Amino acid sequence: MTQVKRIAGGQIDRTRTLHFSFDGQSLTGHPGDTLASALLANNIRLMGRSFKYHRPRGVFSAGSEEPNALVELRPGARQEPNTRATVAELFDGLTAQSQNRWPNLRFDALSINDRLNAFFTAGFYYKTFMWPAVFWEKLYEPIIRRAAGLGSLSRLDDPDSYDKGFLHCDLLIIGAGPAGLMAALTAGRSGARVILADEDFRMGGRLNAETYGIGDQAGADWAALVLEELATLPSVRLMSRTTILGAFDHGIFSAVERVSDHLAVPLPGKPRQTLWRIYAKRSINAGGATERPIAFENNDRPGIMLAGALRAYANRWGVSVGDRIAVFTNNDDGLRTALDLQAKGVDVVAVIDPRKDGALLPGIRHLRGATVVDTAGRLGLTSITVRLGNGKAETLAVSALGVSGGWNPNLNITSHHRSRPVWNADITAFVPGADGPPGLTSAGAASGAMSTHAALATGQAQALSVLQALGFAHRTDVLPKAEDAPLNLLPLWYAPGGEGRAWIDQQNDVTVKDIKLAHQENMVSVEHMKRYTTLGMATDQGKTGNVLGLALMAELTGQSIPETGTTIYRPPYTPVALGALAGRARGQDFKPLRLTPSHHWAKEQGATFVEVGYWLRTQWLPRPGETTWRQSVDREVLATRKSVGICDVTTLGKIDIQGTDAGAFLDRVYANTFSTLPVGKCRYGLMLREDGMVFDDGTTARLAPHEYVMTTTTANAVAVFRHLEFCRQVLWPDMDVQLISTTEAWAQYSVAGPNARKLLEKIVDQDISDTALPYMGCGAVTIGGLRARIFRISFSGELAYEIAVPTRYGDGLIRRLVAEGAAFEAVVYGTEALGVMRVEKGHVAGNELNGQSTALNMGLGKMVSRKKDSIGMPLSQREAMVAEDGYRLVGVMPVDKTAALSAGSHLLDVGAEPVAANDGGWLTSMVWSPHLGSLIALAYLKAGDQKLGQRMRAVNFMTKQDTLVEIVSPQFIDPQGDRLRG
Amino acid sequence: MIINHPLLGPRDAQEFIYLGDASLIARPDGLTASPQAFLDYAYQRTNPAGLHRELWYHEQGDRSWLVVTRNTVTHEITLVELARDVARREGRSK
Amino acid sequence: MDNNLKSLSALGKPTALILQIGPFKITERMNVALASLATRRGQGTEFKNRAQLAGVPLPPPATSERNDPFGAFWVTPEMWFIEAPLPMFEDIAAKLKAAFGDTASITEQTDAWVRFDLSAPNPSHLLERLSNIDVDRVPDGHASRTVIDHVGCYLIRRNANEVTLYGPRSSANSLLHAITVAAESLL
Amino acid sequence: MRYSGFRVIAEALTGHKGWKPLWRDPDPKAAYDYVIVGGGGHGLATAYYLAKEFKQARIAVLEKGYLGGGNVGRNTTIIRSNYLLDGNEPFYEFSLKLWEGLEQDFNYNAMVSQRGIINLIHTDAQRDAFTRRANAMVLHGADAEMLNRDQVKALYPFLNFDNARFPIKGAIAQKRGGTVRHDAVAWGYARGADQRGVDLIQNCEVIGMRIENGRILGVETTRGHIGAGKVGVAVAGASSRVMDHAGMRLPIESHVLQAFVSEGLKPLIDGVMTFGAGHFYVSQSDKGGLVFGGDIDGYNSYAQRGNLPVIEDVAEGGMALMPMLGRARLLRAWGGIMDMSMDGSPIIDKTDINGLYFNGGWCYGGFKATPASGWCFAHLLARDEPHPKAAAYRFDRFAKGLMIDEKGQGATPNLH
């Protein structure tokens, strides 16, 4: 069996044969085919199963509105569920399989649901499965969930890459049918920057599927010529295989270009898809229209499809879906299907036309005043039952039926800003509302202009008005001649038959009965109806069914359609791969990496790194023989406290603050005072948020009378800078203050420990003795003539300095420090050892700076000067925030030094019930102090300053730890600070 | 959204960080203001459905704070000014 | 022991990177000194006089300007980044301070940035995948901040075929990765 | 009429002729004892509990659109009580307990499904903070567990464990967390309230309040004046607009939050998962769609629609966490208006106007709060004093410095 349904004509390349498979069956097609057209050419009508009833389903449309022919495309990790066969471009080697069926497509066990349809009405599940209560999670829901969904993901990482980009244009034209092409030609010829985007791989829209001409050419040939000219215009960008997904504010559109989906595998380096963000000054929706069906019993069988699709398969793809076909249409457009197929030699058994009046088609059995009321054929259509104008029923043997209930303008994108479509009685359809996205207009069938002539005319007119608005010189070309026939539509939504089901939403199995039940239960507002019946919730987003459902509800309530309501669409226009929306940001590229100046050196040393924001910092540096991280960290801590340790602290934010008001400015943004700080000195600063909570901390140095450098925490560097700019520009706009970040400009290392000075003396050119550079001193120095900065500050509690050189010398400096440090058995320590030492010293860090704590909580209440106004000072004085029994920072040590302790444990009084009322506080940070030979922790404890020396329990229910602890000062070592000043 | 920056022209709003109502410009003096005045400043918002003057910061741009007048129902932006100019106009100085 | 520390490029290499990917030539520039230059409040007139005297250009917003040995691009109101050749301007901040005195706030920025110069017949083919700046339509000399794969950069269009990108030095590898992946996808 | 499996079978066999409307559509009466403004989840739950638990009568719910059309019909359906702070945890645990008996209580299957929620951990600091939280939850009588990396891997082996920018180090889990079919919550409460005599009045927008001598006498609506003994406002994103009728400014901003659903997929994700290193959370509905979201758009908005950057940001988070998602498709995005409060926590309180009560500031966490919010608001309305579980949700907490700031972000609503 090879393509037995091919007939003459079409825009396929018959000189080349493509091999593909469906459910394991090897088949052939041609370039230009979609998977759907190729399957139909091979006489395969059954392609899928519906969601709820597992009804056999075939192709319903010839475009992206397809509800039924959904397949899993491609094998392995590239498996792509729910792919519409109607838009999947055929390529050599394509593999597809049917989905939502078991064990196979022809015999699907869950088609039992179809037999039980009397129970599975709209919303039945809301009324049952409630008893007994535990059965929901244990029994009912697992069964429902197992049956859920359509296609499946492979669970393997997507092997393809995705890209993103940004485009700018004067005019974005959505859709390259007659209206879009005419608009693009008009605008492009005038020199405007135009993007013409179309979801199809072949531009031309309906012109590719129709036999009528434009001017004296076939429509498709006219389209090809226009495209040829457009391609020569430098300001026009043609984007086929590109779907405009959404209209966002101020002329921003998202679009996905399917770069490689027509290939088995993307070419090397090429993305599978590209997400474009398009900035458009103006836009025209020329997205055409979507045909809608008429509901009648068993209108969902494979072989029944939209009339326009039936003739598209014949005209564009050279496929006759059936040998004996019929057409059921309430409008003249549907008649074209019968005429086109008849002209191609297909046996047109009858045209069933509910309209009583009007001319009869020549040479075709044209049944006026008739409707289709039932069909037969388990896995594919075999016959239809027609109710004739005289009321009698007649059964006709047919294998394909084209149905046309009219055309709905594709106004989807015009309602993305929640503009409501407007009912147009002339064409019996909704058209775009006037309050759509500013700058977006519609042309052609999308605007309700249904003839080809009207499409060309409105496309041109809309483009001209855009050109005028944007100030482009333009001319009005004479339009080529094109058909301008009216639809002559007789509204008909539902052709009642007997007691059977008539489908409205094919994928979700919403039938006329469901709409009736929704009405009976007072779910009559459009939103209630949709949500109750699931109408329009399927992957086709109701493109073919929504208006039908609305019209039926209108009939039931006795209201007009516009009175009943409208339905708006949300982005995206068609479902879009999440990979495309993510673009390049995945895996290691999820976020940029920031590397420290010592990174390359540390990597050579086999360091373990840790993510700190976007930074990678050295966590610890294992030495040969060390098998656990604790061994390395303990060594780093002990060696630092004993002799000297080196740590890269470049990641801390550094902000240069200059200007004659710099000191006064700092007094406003810090809770404590900086204007009095002498030049050449540093001071620890505490920064509050306006709500009085601690925002950030760090040391700030005065380098010159009008020049300070502020240090922030790594985590808050960006937020602090933003805040300072707010204070500078918005609160005190006349202060003479200039800000610039210098975080990246300096490689900065902490050198800490009793031998820190001795080590640095070997490196720094200047005198850095205690006299020359006392505790909290700072200044410019040189290293072998190289400009450098030194700050005598300490986070570890040891005699310590931070030494900074221009970043490009950072690698050289760490190597130099290590080399010179060898004499002192210096170590390089990472963030773990840093954390241990700061906890030992009782310094707050990220775990304590949690945004929920005051200076008072941290034991730093005295730093908040109330003699001056500063950010956060006023609100920090609220009653609960200065309460005496509030949280205070304390130290915690287990009474038994071998006992376990963990951060996040809560503190309870000994003997107290473990309930919230007795919750005393919690352990914020916990480390093993090799120095003390014990686990130690910092904690926020209610009235903690009054509880020093008391015993409490540190309870962690997660690890079942309940440890007796002693509350101590948070400064575990050197509370007097002798070491600092050493 | 697009914010028409007074110095740089149209820029994608994604480059900006939003703070909130431009009433945050009018920070009371912390030493003299009543507690209620400070509470109102920090916590109470008009939150209009319609025109809203609001503070945006061009974080991935020139670091200017802007006062943007935007309709919160339609997102239409009708005016963009440098916040520093607005602040001075509203009497803020040092 | 040699007292002179060795310097590394932002990419962690001893020498600057030069990369040709199809039509796109990417050159890392290590020989540029950079400093921020900001007007102190109330010093505007004197500041401008000094700039003129020193030959330091002060281009308007969103633009850059050259006046050898200096280049300058606008950063924020009343602040510019000044470019000058290394090693002559190893101490660019000190040199500028000498020229501007108390009329300006000047901060060393040389090591805060990595600079990649991109040259190609149509740089926008690559840059439209990286940045939302309309590189085809902005004038020569345009300079503004933009985001490339979450990294904040300055983009300067030197002319129709040459664009400079300044990115934060610590993210130099990530920025280069973004550029090369995009360039390779266009081969 | 009572719903049951037997009833469904009986109706199926008799052509479904017997199903009655879920609720009446009464015209508004001249006056009620209680007027609840807002026919969303919280307003309907309030009316339901006022009638059922607090035995009050003459109650109306006024809804400007259709019942359940606000955030209860446009959220990601998650229920949980994994809160940290004393002001919040008892309330949300109370809510979770109410969820657990809800369907039997209002005789409607809202598909309350406790398939568990996990919040992934990527740093030691996160683990410390989550341990504190988990212990706080246990102290409040809720359930919590800490999972290590292997335990997370056993649950969801397809997460990015091997090539992640921010490696997964574990998770905090609450097994009793889960999802609920959101629309059914509104419908269940509406039906239950209607059966107890509450007038549910749709297409009735409040356009003014009649206040004399510091007391509220009723509301002006698009369907005329409606007198009221007490008025309770529960209108989420519209809080500032409605309370403006009483001349009140609130510590609230309205922001848009987008949510997303994928095409229907065969089962992948059993419970709820949040990705702490990106802005992403996800669950899978009983129909197979992945329901996911991320941050709010971040600017004041009443537009019920969002913008592109957040969509991309959320997709990036999803791909970073689950690289298989590249081949799943986003089906729909929608936006809801969140009443973002200044400390990220809600308000259920009296106002300075006699008889006027306020319920709002739910940020994007209102859905899970629905039962407890309704119950506590009903308590406040009926008894004129706060329910103990909601005692912290007062207006005066800002003046006293008793903010309930779970995220520690301060008075910046878009950061909560």
mmCIF file of N, CA and C in Angstrom, chain A residues 78 80-83 100 118 125-126 130 137 141 145 148 151 155 158 160 164 249 418 520-522 528 531 541 571 576 578 591-592 614 689 847 852 878 880 904 906 916 957, chain D residues 16 19 22-23 67 73 104 109 112-114 128 132 135 139 165 181 183 263-264 266-267 269 284 286-287 304-305 307 312 323 327-331 333 398 400 405-406 408:
data_model
loop_
_atom_site.group_PDB
_atom_site.id
_atom_site.type_symbol
_atom_site.label_atom_id
_atom_site.label_comp_id
_atom_site.label_asym_id
_atom_site.label_seq_id
_atom_site.Cartn_x
_atom_site.Cartn_y
_atom_site.Cartn_z
ATOM 1 N N ARG A 78 14.042 12.640 22.371
ATOM 2 C CA ARG A 78 13.401 13.710 21.601
ATOM 3 C C ARG A 78 11.893 13.506 21.492
ATOM 4 N N GLU A 80 8.175 13.780 21.639
ATOM 5 C CA GLU A 80 7.468 15.051 21.741
ATOM 6 C C GLU A 80 5.976 14.748 21.756
ATOM 7 N N PRO A 81 5.346 14.767 22.936
ATOM 8 C CA PRO A 81 3.948 14.359 23.010
ATOM 9 C C PRO A 81 2.997 15.400 22.418
ATOM 10 N N ASN A 82 1.818 14.924 22.083
ATOM 11 C CA ASN A 82 0.706 15.802 21.677
ATOM 12 C C ASN A 82 1.017 16.641 20.445
ATOM 13 N N THR A 83 1.873 16.112 19.599
ATOM 14 C CA THR A 83 2.215 16.863 18.390
ATOM 15 C C THR A 83 1.105 16.721 17.364
ATOM 16 N N ASN A 100 -2.309 7.886 24.205
ATOM 17 C CA ASN A 100 -3.531 7.764 25.010
ATOM 18 C C ASN A 100 -4.334 6.536 24.615
ATOM 19 N N ALA A 118 -22.725 7.228 29.975
ATOM 20 C CA ALA A 118 -23.881 7.746 30.711
ATOM 21 C C ALA A 118 -23.481 8.210 32.107
ATOM 22 N N TYR A 125 -17.562 13.847 38.506
ATOM 23 C CA TYR A 125 -16.607 13.552 39.577
ATOM 24 C C TYR A 125 -16.772 14.466 40.783
ATOM 25 N N TYR A 126 -17.420 15.621 40.589
ATOM 26 C CA TYR A 126 -17.641 16.492 41.740
ATOM 27 C C TYR A 126 -18.695 15.922 42.689
ATOM 28 N N MET A 130 -16.600 10.563 47.274
ATOM 29 C CA MET A 130 -16.373 11.254 48.542
ATOM 30 C C MET A 130 -16.404 10.311 49.733
ATOM 31 N N GLU A 137 -7.523 9.523 47.946
ATOM 32 C CA GLU A 137 -6.096 9.440 47.662
ATOM 33 C C GLU A 137 -5.638 8.009 47.406
ATOM 34 N N GLU A 141 -8.389 8.540 43.126
ATOM 35 C CA GLU A 141 -7.514 9.460 42.405
ATOM 36 C C GLU A 141 -6.391 8.748 41.655
ATOM 37 N N ARG A 145 -5.670 9.441 37.910
ATOM 38 C CA ARG A 145 -4.383 9.996 37.466
ATOM 39 C C ARG A 145 -3.694 9.086 36.462
ATOM 40 N N ALA A 148 -4.918 9.836 33.209
ATOM 41 C CA ALA A 148 -4.858 11.244 32.811
ATOM 42 C C ALA A 148 -3.886 11.464 31.666
ATOM 43 N N GLY A 151 -0.286 12.442 25.647
ATOM 44 C CA GLY A 151 1.005 11.844 25.328
ATOM 45 C C GLY A 151 1.909 11.847 26.534
ATOM 46 N N ARG A 155 10.948 11.449 29.982
ATOM 47 C CA ARG A 155 11.640 11.558 31.278
ATOM 48 C C ARG A 155 13.143 11.715 31.101
ATOM 49 N N ASP A 158 16.065 16.723 27.571
ATOM 50 C CA ASP A 158 15.931 17.153 26.181
ATOM 51 C C ASP A 158 17.324 17.396 25.610
ATOM 52 N N ASP A 160 18.213 18.675 22.777
ATOM 53 C CA ASP A 160 18.366 19.787 21.835
ATOM 54 C C ASP A 160 18.591 21.095 22.569
ATOM 55 N N LYS A 164 17.366 32.297 21.759
ATOM 56 C CA LYS A 164 16.477 33.441 21.906
ATOM 57 C C LYS A 164 17.037 34.602 21.122
ATOM 58 N N ASP A 249 2.524 44.016 26.432
ATOM 59 C CA ASP A 249 2.339 45.451 26.491
ATOM 60 C C ASP A 249 3.285 46.203 25.569
ATOM 61 N N ARG A 418 -7.139 41.057 26.975
ATOM 62 C CA ARG A 418 -8.479 40.849 27.517
ATOM 63 C C ARG A 418 -9.533 41.703 26.833
ATOM 64 N N GLN A 520 -28.817 22.925 32.869
ATOM 65 C CA GLN A 520 -29.770 22.393 33.852
ATOM 66 C C GLN A 520 -29.291 22.662 35.280
ATOM 67 N N GLU A 521 -27.987 22.649 35.486
ATOM 68 C CA GLU A 521 -27.449 22.842 36.838
ATOM 69 C C GLU A 521 -27.059 24.287 37.105
ATOM 70 N N ASN A 522 -27.475 25.175 36.236
ATOM 71 C CA ASN A 522 -27.249 26.618 36.400
ATOM 72 C C ASN A 522 -25.793 27.012 36.259
ATOM 73 N N HIS A 528 -18.525 29.590 33.738
ATOM 74 C CA HIS A 528 -18.965 28.397 34.467
ATOM 75 C C HIS A 528 -19.130 27.214 33.518
ATOM 76 N N ARG A 531 -15.645 25.915 32.524
ATOM 77 C CA ARG A 531 -14.942 25.241 33.608
ATOM 78 C C ARG A 531 -15.649 23.949 34.010
ATOM 79 N N GLN A 541 -7.231 24.558 22.566
ATOM 80 C CA GLN A 541 -7.740 25.767 23.213
ATOM 81 C C GLN A 541 -9.095 26.200 22.653
ATOM 82 N N PRO A 571 -2.592 33.899 25.870
ATOM 83 C CA PRO A 571 -1.396 33.383 25.210
ATOM 84 C C PRO A 571 -1.022 32.023 25.787
ATOM 85 N N VAL A 576 3.430 25.954 23.058
ATOM 86 C CA VAL A 576 4.828 26.188 22.675
ATOM 87 C C VAL A 576 5.748 25.429 23.620
ATOM 88 N N LEU A 578 8.363 24.382 26.136
ATOM 89 C CA LEU A 578 8.963 25.102 27.261
ATOM 90 C C LEU A 578 10.451 25.344 27.025
ATOM 91 N N LYS A 591 22.228 30.222 34.950
ATOM 92 C CA LYS A 591 22.584 31.582 35.347
ATOM 93 C C LYS A 591 24.079 31.760 35.087
ATOM 94 N N PRO A 592 24.508 33.002 34.868
ATOM 95 C CA PRO A 592 25.937 33.211 34.642
ATOM 96 C C PRO A 592 26.752 32.826 35.870
ATOM 97 N N TYR A 614 25.550 34.067 42.327
ATOM 98 C CA TYR A 614 26.109 33.612 41.056
ATOM 99 C C TYR A 614 27.591 33.262 41.184
ATOM 100 N N ARG A 689 16.759 48.611 56.876
ATOM 101 C CA ARG A 689 15.690 48.917 55.928
ATOM 102 C C ARG A 689 14.810 49.981 56.555
ATOM 103 N N ASN A 847 22.733 33.834 57.829
ATOM 104 C CA ASN A 847 21.696 33.133 58.589
ATOM 105 C C ASN A 847 21.066 34.020 59.650
ATOM 106 N N GLN A 852 14.418 39.549 59.131
ATOM 107 C CA GLN A 852 13.376 39.550 60.157
ATOM 108 C C GLN A 852 13.940 39.987 61.504
ATOM 109 N N ARG A 878 9.570 50.945 67.193
ATOM 110 C CA ARG A 878 8.204 50.520 67.516
ATOM 111 C C ARG A 878 8.200 49.550 68.703
ATOM 112 N N ALA A 880 7.009 46.663 69.783
ATOM 113 C CA ALA A 880 7.379 45.245 69.814
ATOM 114 C C ALA A 880 8.837 45.039 69.412
ATOM 115 N N GLY A 904 18.794 25.219 63.078
ATOM 116 C CA GLY A 904 17.365 25.025 62.845
ATOM 117 C C GLY A 904 16.672 24.354 64.007
ATOM 118 N N HIS A 906 15.127 24.142 67.681
ATOM 119 C CA HIS A 906 14.468 25.159 68.496
ATOM 120 C C HIS A 906 14.858 24.967 69.959
ATOM 121 N N ALA A 916 4.398 25.016 70.509
ATOM 122 C CA ALA A 916 4.792 26.347 70.044
ATOM 123 C C ALA A 916 4.825 27.372 71.179
ATOM 124 N N PHE A 957 13.314 17.989 65.675
ATOM 125 C CA PHE A 957 12.430 16.843 65.446
ATOM 126 C C PHE A 957 12.811 16.088 64.182
ATOM 127 N N HIS D 16 -30.173 11.649 33.567
ATOM 128 C CA HIS D 16 -29.693 12.875 34.229
ATOM 129 C C HIS D 16 -30.759 13.948 34.317
ATOM 130 N N TRP D 19 -30.919 16.221 38.092
ATOM 131 C CA TRP D 19 -29.938 17.138 38.681
ATOM 132 C C TRP D 19 -30.535 18.541 38.796
ATOM 133 N N LEU D 22 -27.019 24.138 40.898
ATOM 134 C CA LEU D 22 -26.112 24.164 42.043
ATOM 135 C C LEU D 22 -26.484 25.274 43.012
ATOM 136 N N TRP D 23 -27.032 26.338 42.478
ATOM 137 C CA TRP D 23 -27.499 27.430 43.335
ATOM 138 C C TRP D 23 -28.588 28.191 42.608
ATOM 139 N N LEU D 67 -19.621 33.766 40.133
ATOM 140 C CA LEU D 67 -19.099 33.154 41.360
ATOM 141 C C LEU D 67 -17.802 32.406 41.064
ATOM 142 N N GLY D 73 -10.484 30.893 41.006
ATOM 143 C CA GLY D 73 -10.595 30.221 39.718
ATOM 144 C C GLY D 73 -9.378 30.385 38.846
ATOM 145 N N GLN D 104 -16.533 16.135 52.635
ATOM 146 C CA GLN D 104 -17.641 15.508 53.353
ATOM 147 C C GLN D 104 -18.502 16.586 54.000
ATOM 148 N N ASN D 109 -17.186 16.992 45.810
ATOM 149 C CA ASN D 109 -15.831 16.469 45.668
ATOM 150 C C ASN D 109 -14.925 17.526 45.048
ATOM 151 N N VAL D 112 -9.637 17.204 47.058
ATOM 152 C CA VAL D 112 -8.563 17.517 47.999
ATOM 153 C C VAL D 112 -7.602 16.334 47.981
ATOM 154 N N SER D 113 -6.403 16.594 47.566
ATOM 155 C CA SER D 113 -5.493 15.486 47.319
ATOM 156 C C SER D 113 -4.154 15.770 47.980
ATOM 157 N N GLN D 114 -3.865 15.034 49.045
ATOM 158 C CA GLN D 114 -2.655 15.295 49.835
ATOM 159 C C GLN D 114 -1.516 14.434 49.342
ATOM 160 N N ASP D 128 19.447 25.137 56.761
ATOM 161 C CA ASP D 128 19.301 25.624 58.130
ATOM 162 C C ASP D 128 17.940 26.296 58.316
ATOM 163 N N ARG D 132 14.757 25.022 60.630
ATOM 164 C CA ARG D 132 14.059 25.865 61.612
ATOM 165 C C ARG D 132 12.548 25.830 61.335
ATOM 166 N N ASN D 135 10.855 22.441 62.147
ATOM 167 C CA ASN D 135 10.670 22.279 63.589
ATOM 168 C C ASN D 135 9.558 23.182 64.114
ATOM 169 N N LEU D 139 6.223 22.007 66.077
ATOM 170 C CA LEU D 139 5.815 22.606 67.355
ATOM 171 C C LEU D 139 4.365 23.090 67.302
ATOM 172 N N ARG D 165 23.268 24.024 37.695
ATOM 173 C CA ARG D 165 23.986 25.215 38.130
ATOM 174 C C ARG D 165 23.901 25.336 39.644
ATOM 175 N N ARG D 181 -8.956 20.812 43.532
ATOM 176 C CA ARG D 181 -9.558 21.309 42.286
ATOM 177 C C ARG D 181 -10.196 22.658 42.590
ATOM 178 N N ASP D 183 -11.801 25.321 41.144
ATOM 179 C CA ASP D 183 -13.169 25.764 40.855
ATOM 180 C C ASP D 183 -14.173 25.072 41.770
ATOM 181 N N GLU D 263 0.247 21.256 28.174
ATOM 182 C CA GLU D 263 -0.640 20.276 27.570
ATOM 183 C C GLU D 263 -0.754 19.060 28.503
ATOM 184 N N GLY D 264 -1.804 18.307 28.329
ATOM 185 C CA GLY D 264 -1.991 17.112 29.136
ATOM 186 C C GLY D 264 -0.894 16.090 28.874
ATOM 187 N N LYS D 266 0.937 12.276 30.329
ATOM 188 C CA LYS D 266 0.820 11.100 31.196
ATOM 189 C C LYS D 266 1.570 11.380 32.505
ATOM 190 N N PRO D 267 1.162 10.743 33.589
ATOM 191 C CA PRO D 267 1.667 11.119 34.921
ATOM 192 C C PRO D 267 3.196 11.161 35.023
ATOM 193 N N ILE D 269 4.617 13.836 37.718
ATOM 194 C CA ILE D 269 4.918 14.469 38.997
ATOM 195 C C ILE D 269 3.737 14.214 39.915
ATOM 196 N N GLN D 284 1.132 18.430 38.998
ATOM 197 C CA GLN D 284 0.425 17.910 37.825
ATOM 198 C C GLN D 284 -1.017 17.650 38.202
ATOM 199 N N ASP D 286 -4.995 16.322 37.908
ATOM 200 C CA ASP D 286 -5.584 15.008 37.659
ATOM 201 C C ASP D 286 -5.916 14.804 36.184
ATOM 202 N N LYS D 287 -5.931 15.888 35.427
ATOM 203 C CA LYS D 287 -6.148 15.751 33.987
ATOM 204 C C LYS D 287 -4.846 15.587 33.225
ATOM 205 N N GLN D 304 -5.075 41.608 35.115
ATOM 206 C CA GLN D 304 -5.311 40.161 34.967
ATOM 207 C C GLN D 304 -4.576 39.547 33.781
ATOM 208 N N ARG D 305 -3.412 40.071 33.508
ATOM 209 C CA ARG D 305 -2.573 39.462 32.475
ATOM 210 C C ARG D 305 -1.144 39.901 32.745
ATOM 211 N N ASN D 307 3.287 39.753 31.644
ATOM 212 C CA ASN D 307 4.183 40.056 30.534
ATOM 213 C C ASN D 307 5.212 38.958 30.343
ATOM 214 N N GLU D 312 9.301 33.785 30.571
ATOM 215 C CA GLU D 312 10.615 33.219 30.242
ATOM 216 C C GLU D 312 11.346 32.795 31.523
ATOM 217 N N PRO D 323 15.125 19.031 32.843
ATOM 218 C CA PRO D 323 15.494 19.270 31.445
ATOM 219 C C PRO D 323 14.626 18.517 30.433
ATOM 220 N N ARG D 327 10.562 19.465 25.920
ATOM 221 C CA ARG D 327 9.697 18.914 24.887
ATOM 222 C C ARG D 327 8.228 18.898 25.304
ATOM 223 N N ALA D 328 7.944 19.445 26.474
ATOM 224 C CA ALA D 328 6.541 19.652 26.855
ATOM 225 C C ALA D 328 6.136 21.045 26.396
ATOM 226 N N ARG D 329 4.872 21.224 26.174
ATOM 227 C CA ARG D 329 4.440 22.529 25.658
ATOM 228 C C ARG D 329 3.583 23.270 26.671
ATOM 229 N N LEU D 330 3.833 24.556 26.720
ATOM 230 C CA LEU D 330 2.981 25.454 27.498
ATOM 231 C C LEU D 330 1.667 25.612 26.736
ATOM 232 N N LEU D 331 0.577 25.351 27.445
ATOM 233 C CA LEU D 331 -0.736 25.451 26.797
ATOM 234 C C LEU D 331 -1.359 26.826 26.998
ATOM 235 N N ALA D 333 -1.367 30.581 29.603
ATOM 236 C CA ALA D 333 -0.887 31.419 30.692
ATOM 237 C C ALA D 333 -2.030 32.342 31.076
ATOM 238 N N PHE D 398 1.301 46.766 62.194
ATOM 239 C CA PHE D 398 2.375 47.599 61.624
ATOM 240 C C PHE D 398 2.770 48.702 62.613
ATOM 241 N N LYS D 400 2.553 48.527 65.763
ATOM 242 C CA LYS D 400 3.208 47.932 66.925
ATOM 243 C C LYS D 400 4.550 47.289 66.597
ATOM 244 N N ASP D 405 6.462 38.684 58.636
ATOM 245 C CA ASP D 405 7.185 38.815 57.374
ATOM 246 C C ASP D 405 7.947 37.511 57.104
ATOM 247 N N GLU D 406 7.264 36.551 56.496
ATOM 248 C CA GLU D 406 7.856 35.217 56.282
ATOM 249 C C GLU D 406 9.149 35.293 55.485
ATOM 250 N N GLY D 408 11.060 38.033 55.109
ATOM 251 C CA GLY D 408 12.028 39.003 55.603
ATOM 252 C C GLY D 408 12.366 40.069 54.582
#
